[in-house]
Tab-separated table of C-alpha atoms and ligand atoms in Angstrom:
chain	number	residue	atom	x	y	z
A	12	UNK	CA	85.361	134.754	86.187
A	13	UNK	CA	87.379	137.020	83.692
A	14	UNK	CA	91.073	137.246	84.222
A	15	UNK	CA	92.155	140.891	84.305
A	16	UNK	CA	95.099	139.812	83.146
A	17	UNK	CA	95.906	143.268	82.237
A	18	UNK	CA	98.899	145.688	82.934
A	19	UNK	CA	97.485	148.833	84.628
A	20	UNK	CA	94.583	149.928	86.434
A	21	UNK	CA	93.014	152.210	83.370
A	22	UNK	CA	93.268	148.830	81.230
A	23	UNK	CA	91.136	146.930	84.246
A	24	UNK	CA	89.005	149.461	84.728
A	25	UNK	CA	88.274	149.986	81.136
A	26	UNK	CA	87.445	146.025	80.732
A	27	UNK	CA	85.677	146.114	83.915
A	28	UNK	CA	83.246	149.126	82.519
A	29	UNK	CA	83.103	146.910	78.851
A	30	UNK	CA	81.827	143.790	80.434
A	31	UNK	CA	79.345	145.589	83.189
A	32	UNK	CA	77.042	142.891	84.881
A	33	UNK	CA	77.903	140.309	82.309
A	34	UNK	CA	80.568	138.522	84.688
A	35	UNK	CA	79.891	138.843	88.235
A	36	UNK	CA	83.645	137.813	89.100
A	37	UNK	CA	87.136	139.265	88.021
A	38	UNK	CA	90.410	137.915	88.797
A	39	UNK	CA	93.069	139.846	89.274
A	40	UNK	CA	97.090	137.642	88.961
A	41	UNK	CA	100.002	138.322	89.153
A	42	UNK	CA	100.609	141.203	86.603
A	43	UNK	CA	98.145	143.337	87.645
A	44	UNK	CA	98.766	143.041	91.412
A	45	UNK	CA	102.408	143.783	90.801
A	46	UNK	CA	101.169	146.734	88.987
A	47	UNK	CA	98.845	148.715	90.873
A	48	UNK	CA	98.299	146.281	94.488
A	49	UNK	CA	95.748	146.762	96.708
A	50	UNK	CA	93.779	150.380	95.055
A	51	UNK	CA	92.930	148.417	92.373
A	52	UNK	CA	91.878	145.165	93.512
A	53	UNK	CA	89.300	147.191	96.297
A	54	UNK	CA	88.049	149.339	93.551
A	55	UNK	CA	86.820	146.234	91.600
A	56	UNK	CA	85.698	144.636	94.542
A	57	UNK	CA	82.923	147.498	94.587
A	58	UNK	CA	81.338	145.983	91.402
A	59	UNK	CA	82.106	142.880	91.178
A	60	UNK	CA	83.768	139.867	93.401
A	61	UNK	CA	86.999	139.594	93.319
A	62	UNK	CA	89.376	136.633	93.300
A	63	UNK	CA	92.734	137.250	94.094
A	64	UNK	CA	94.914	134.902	92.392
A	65	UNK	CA	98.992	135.203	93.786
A	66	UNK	CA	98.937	131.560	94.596
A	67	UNK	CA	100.961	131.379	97.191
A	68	UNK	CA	103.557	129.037	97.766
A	69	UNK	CA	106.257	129.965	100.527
A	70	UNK	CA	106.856	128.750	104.351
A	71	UNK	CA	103.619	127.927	106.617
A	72	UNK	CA	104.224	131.305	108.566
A	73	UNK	CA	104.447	133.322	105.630
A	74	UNK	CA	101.540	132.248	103.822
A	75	UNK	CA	99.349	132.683	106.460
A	76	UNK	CA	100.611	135.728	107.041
A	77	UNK	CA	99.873	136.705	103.141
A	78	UNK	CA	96.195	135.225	104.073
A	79	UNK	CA	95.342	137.480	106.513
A	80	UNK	CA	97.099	140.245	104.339
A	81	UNK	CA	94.205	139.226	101.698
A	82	UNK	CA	91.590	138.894	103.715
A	83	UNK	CA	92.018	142.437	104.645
A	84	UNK	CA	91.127	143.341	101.085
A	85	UNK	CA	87.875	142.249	101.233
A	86	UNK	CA	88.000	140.012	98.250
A	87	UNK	CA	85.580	136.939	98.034
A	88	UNK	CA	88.638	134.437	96.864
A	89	UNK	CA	91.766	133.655	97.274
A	90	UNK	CA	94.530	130.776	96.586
A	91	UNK	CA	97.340	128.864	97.556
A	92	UNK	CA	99.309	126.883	95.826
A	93	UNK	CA	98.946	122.770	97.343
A	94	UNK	CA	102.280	121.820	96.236
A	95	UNK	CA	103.563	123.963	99.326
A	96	UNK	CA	102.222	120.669	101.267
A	97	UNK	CA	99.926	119.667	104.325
A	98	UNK	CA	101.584	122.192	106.656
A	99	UNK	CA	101.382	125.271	104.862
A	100	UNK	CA	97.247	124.730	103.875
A	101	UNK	CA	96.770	124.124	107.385
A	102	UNK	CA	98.055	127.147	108.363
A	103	UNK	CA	96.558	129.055	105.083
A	104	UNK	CA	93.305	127.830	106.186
A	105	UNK	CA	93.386	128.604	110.134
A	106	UNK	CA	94.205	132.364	108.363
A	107	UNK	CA	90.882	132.139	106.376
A	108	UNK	CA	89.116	131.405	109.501
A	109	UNK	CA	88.853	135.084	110.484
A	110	UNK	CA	87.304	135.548	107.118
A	111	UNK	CA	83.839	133.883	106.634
A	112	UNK	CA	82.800	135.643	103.304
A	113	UNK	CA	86.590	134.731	101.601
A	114	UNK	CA	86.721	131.057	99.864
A	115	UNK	CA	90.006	129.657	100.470
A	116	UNK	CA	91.363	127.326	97.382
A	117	UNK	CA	94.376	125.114	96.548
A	118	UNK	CA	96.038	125.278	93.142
A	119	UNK	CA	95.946	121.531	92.235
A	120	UNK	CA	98.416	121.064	88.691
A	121	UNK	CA	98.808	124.021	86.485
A	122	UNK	CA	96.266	123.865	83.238
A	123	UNK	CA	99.548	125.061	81.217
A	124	UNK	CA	101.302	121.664	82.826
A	125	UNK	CA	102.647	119.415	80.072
A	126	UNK	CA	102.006	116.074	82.463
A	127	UNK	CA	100.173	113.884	80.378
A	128	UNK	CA	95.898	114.491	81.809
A	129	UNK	CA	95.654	110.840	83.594
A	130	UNK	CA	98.609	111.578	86.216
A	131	UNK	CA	97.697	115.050	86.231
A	132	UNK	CA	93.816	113.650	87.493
A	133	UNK	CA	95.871	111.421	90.053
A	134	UNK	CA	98.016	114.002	91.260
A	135	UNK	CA	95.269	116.807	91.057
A	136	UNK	CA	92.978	114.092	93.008
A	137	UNK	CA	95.578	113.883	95.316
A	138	UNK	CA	96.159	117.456	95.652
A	139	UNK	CA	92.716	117.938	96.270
A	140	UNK	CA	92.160	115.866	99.087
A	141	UNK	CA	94.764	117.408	101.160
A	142	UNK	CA	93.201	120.821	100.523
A	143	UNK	CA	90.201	119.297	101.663
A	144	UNK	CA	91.137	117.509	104.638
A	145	UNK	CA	93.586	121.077	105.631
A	146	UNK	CA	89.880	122.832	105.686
A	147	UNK	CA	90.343	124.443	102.286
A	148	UNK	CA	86.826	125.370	100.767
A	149	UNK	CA	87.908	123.933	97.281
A	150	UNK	CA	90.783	124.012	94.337
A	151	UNK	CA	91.973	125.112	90.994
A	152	UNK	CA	92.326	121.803	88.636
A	153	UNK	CA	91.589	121.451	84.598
A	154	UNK	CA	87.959	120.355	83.641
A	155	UNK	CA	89.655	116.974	82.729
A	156	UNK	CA	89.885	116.500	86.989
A	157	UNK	CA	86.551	118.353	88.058
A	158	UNK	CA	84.653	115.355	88.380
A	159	UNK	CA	87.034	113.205	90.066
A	160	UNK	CA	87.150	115.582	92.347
A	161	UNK	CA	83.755	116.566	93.023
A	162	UNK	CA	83.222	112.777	93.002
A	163	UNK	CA	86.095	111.987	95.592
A	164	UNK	CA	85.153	115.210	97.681
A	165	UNK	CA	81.835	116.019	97.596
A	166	UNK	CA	79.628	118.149	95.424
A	167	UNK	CA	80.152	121.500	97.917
A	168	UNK	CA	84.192	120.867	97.634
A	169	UNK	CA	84.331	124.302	94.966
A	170	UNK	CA	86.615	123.445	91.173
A	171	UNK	CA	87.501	126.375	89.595
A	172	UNK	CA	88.974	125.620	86.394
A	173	UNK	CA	91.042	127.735	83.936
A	174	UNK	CA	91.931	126.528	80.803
A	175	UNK	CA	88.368	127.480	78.752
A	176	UNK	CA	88.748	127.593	74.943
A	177	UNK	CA	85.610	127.632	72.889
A	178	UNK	CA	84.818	128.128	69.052
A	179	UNK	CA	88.616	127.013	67.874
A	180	UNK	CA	90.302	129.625	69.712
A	181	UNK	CA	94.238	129.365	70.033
A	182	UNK	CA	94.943	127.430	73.185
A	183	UNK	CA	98.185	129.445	73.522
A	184	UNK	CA	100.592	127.875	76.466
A	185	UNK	CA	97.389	126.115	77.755
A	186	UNK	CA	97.663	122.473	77.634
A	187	UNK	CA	93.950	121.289	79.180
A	188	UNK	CA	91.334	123.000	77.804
A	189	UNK	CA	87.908	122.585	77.234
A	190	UNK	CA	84.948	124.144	76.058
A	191	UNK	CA	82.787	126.406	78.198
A	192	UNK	CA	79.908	123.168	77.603
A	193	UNK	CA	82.088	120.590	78.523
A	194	UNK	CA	83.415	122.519	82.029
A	195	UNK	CA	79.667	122.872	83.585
A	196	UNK	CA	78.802	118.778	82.296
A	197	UNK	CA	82.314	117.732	83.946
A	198	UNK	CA	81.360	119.360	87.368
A	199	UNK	CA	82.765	123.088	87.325
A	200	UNK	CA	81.384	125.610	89.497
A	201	UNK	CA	83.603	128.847	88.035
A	202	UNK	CA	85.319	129.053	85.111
A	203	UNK	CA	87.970	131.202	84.545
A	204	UNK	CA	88.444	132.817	81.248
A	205	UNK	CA	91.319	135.467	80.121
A	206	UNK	CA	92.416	135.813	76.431
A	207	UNK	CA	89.431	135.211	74.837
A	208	UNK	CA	87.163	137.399	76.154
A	209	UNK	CA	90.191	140.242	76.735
A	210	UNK	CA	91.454	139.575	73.391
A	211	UNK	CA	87.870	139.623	71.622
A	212	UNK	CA	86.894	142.893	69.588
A	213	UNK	CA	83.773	142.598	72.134
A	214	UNK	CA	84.512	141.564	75.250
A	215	UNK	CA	81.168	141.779	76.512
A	216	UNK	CA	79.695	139.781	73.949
A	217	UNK	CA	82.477	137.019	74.342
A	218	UNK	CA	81.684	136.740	78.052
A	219	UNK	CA	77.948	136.401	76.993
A	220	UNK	CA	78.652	133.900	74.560
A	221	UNK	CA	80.658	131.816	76.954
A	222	UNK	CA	77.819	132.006	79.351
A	223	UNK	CA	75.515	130.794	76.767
A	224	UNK	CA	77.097	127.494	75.848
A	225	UNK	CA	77.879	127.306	79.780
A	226	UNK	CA	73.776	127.411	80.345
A	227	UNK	CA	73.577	124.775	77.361
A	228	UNK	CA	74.969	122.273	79.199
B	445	C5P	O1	94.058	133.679	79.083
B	445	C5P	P1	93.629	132.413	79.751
B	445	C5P	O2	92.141	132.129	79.600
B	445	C5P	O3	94.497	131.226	79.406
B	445	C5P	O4	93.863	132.735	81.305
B	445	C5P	C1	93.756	131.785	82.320
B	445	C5P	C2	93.965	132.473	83.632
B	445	C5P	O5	93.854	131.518	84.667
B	445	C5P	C3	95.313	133.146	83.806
B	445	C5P	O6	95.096	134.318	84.572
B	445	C5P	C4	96.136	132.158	84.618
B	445	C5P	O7	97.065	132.807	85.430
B	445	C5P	C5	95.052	131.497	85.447
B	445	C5P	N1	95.325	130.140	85.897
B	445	C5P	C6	95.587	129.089	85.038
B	445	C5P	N2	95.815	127.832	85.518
B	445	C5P	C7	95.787	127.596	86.841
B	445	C5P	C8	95.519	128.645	87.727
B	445	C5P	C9	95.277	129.911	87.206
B	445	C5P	O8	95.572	129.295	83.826
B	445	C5P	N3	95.951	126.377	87.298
């Protein structure tokens, strides 16, 4: 999944064109959503799948209500943010019911947290298991939890995990990172990668490299 983490719809569209078929997911945050909202997001959705990452974080009521707002986009993902507790995934999730072909995940612990990685596992473990139990299809955690997780909830239980850095990139305000390699052996099904493939001088080819050390593993 690239990270359109871009700040207008000529800029996504542009980097959306660049990488073609080489990605078949883009995410679109929060400064692109602020920017151009809900155009934008269903143009992309025509090429690629979309994951629309606002992880939200509010009352029970309003999240769901936010749910249902995305699943009228169309996109194929969407998250939440699990520190809004038990009550507020349970109502995400009955949201999601009414739309079978959108994955519903949990933001576990930030990969730009500065806990140190074992009580980030615990709490991201933790985390996950209430997603889980709410009816969430799956979370966002750092590579470092992925196989905890998959361990503790079962290999269909989806980990998306941001935080890639291959080749001796700059980890910028990342804090848990890990190689594209290392992500697929510690049990990630979608990895999420923004500034080095935007930043690259060939996107395209970035994406492709990351896929290649993702298929060596
Ligand atoms: O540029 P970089 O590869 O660090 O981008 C990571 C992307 O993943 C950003 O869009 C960021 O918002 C997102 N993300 C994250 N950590 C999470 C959830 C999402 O870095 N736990």
């Amino acid at each position: 999944m690239v990270a359109l983490d871009v700040d207008s719809s000529d800029a996504a569209l542009q980097m959306r064109d660049r990488l073609g078929d080489s990605v078949g997911w883009l995410k679109v945050g929060l400064r692109l959503f602020v920017a151009e909202g809900p155009a934008l997001v269903r143009d992309l959705n025509q090429s690629h799948r979309v994951f629309l990452d606002l992880k939200f974080h509010d009352i029970p009521n309003t999240v769901a209500q936010a749910v249902e707002s995305a699943g009228g986009l169309g996109v194929n993902m969407i998250n939440v943010h699990a520190g809004g507790g038990s009550e507020m995934l349970n109502a995400a999730a009955q949201a999601a019911v009414a739309f079978p072909d959108m994955r519903l995940i949990a933001v576990t612990v930030l990969t730009s947290d500065a806990m140190p990685k074992e009580q980030a596992r615990v709490v991201a473990l933790e985390r996950a298991k209430m997603a889980q139990d709410a009816g969430l299809d799956g979370v966002v955690c750092s590579v470092f939890e992925a196989a905890a997780i998959k361990t503790a909830c079962g290999s269909d239980f989806i980990t998306v995990t941001p935080g890639i850095r291959w080749g001796g990139q700059d980890v910028q305000d990342q804090k848990r990172v890990a190689d594209p390699a290392s992500a697929i052996a510690g049990g990630s099904d979608f990895l999420v990668v923004g500034r080095p493939i935007l930043h690259a001088l060939d996107p395209r080819q970035a994406a492709l490299e990351a896929l290649s050390l993702m298929r060596s593993a």
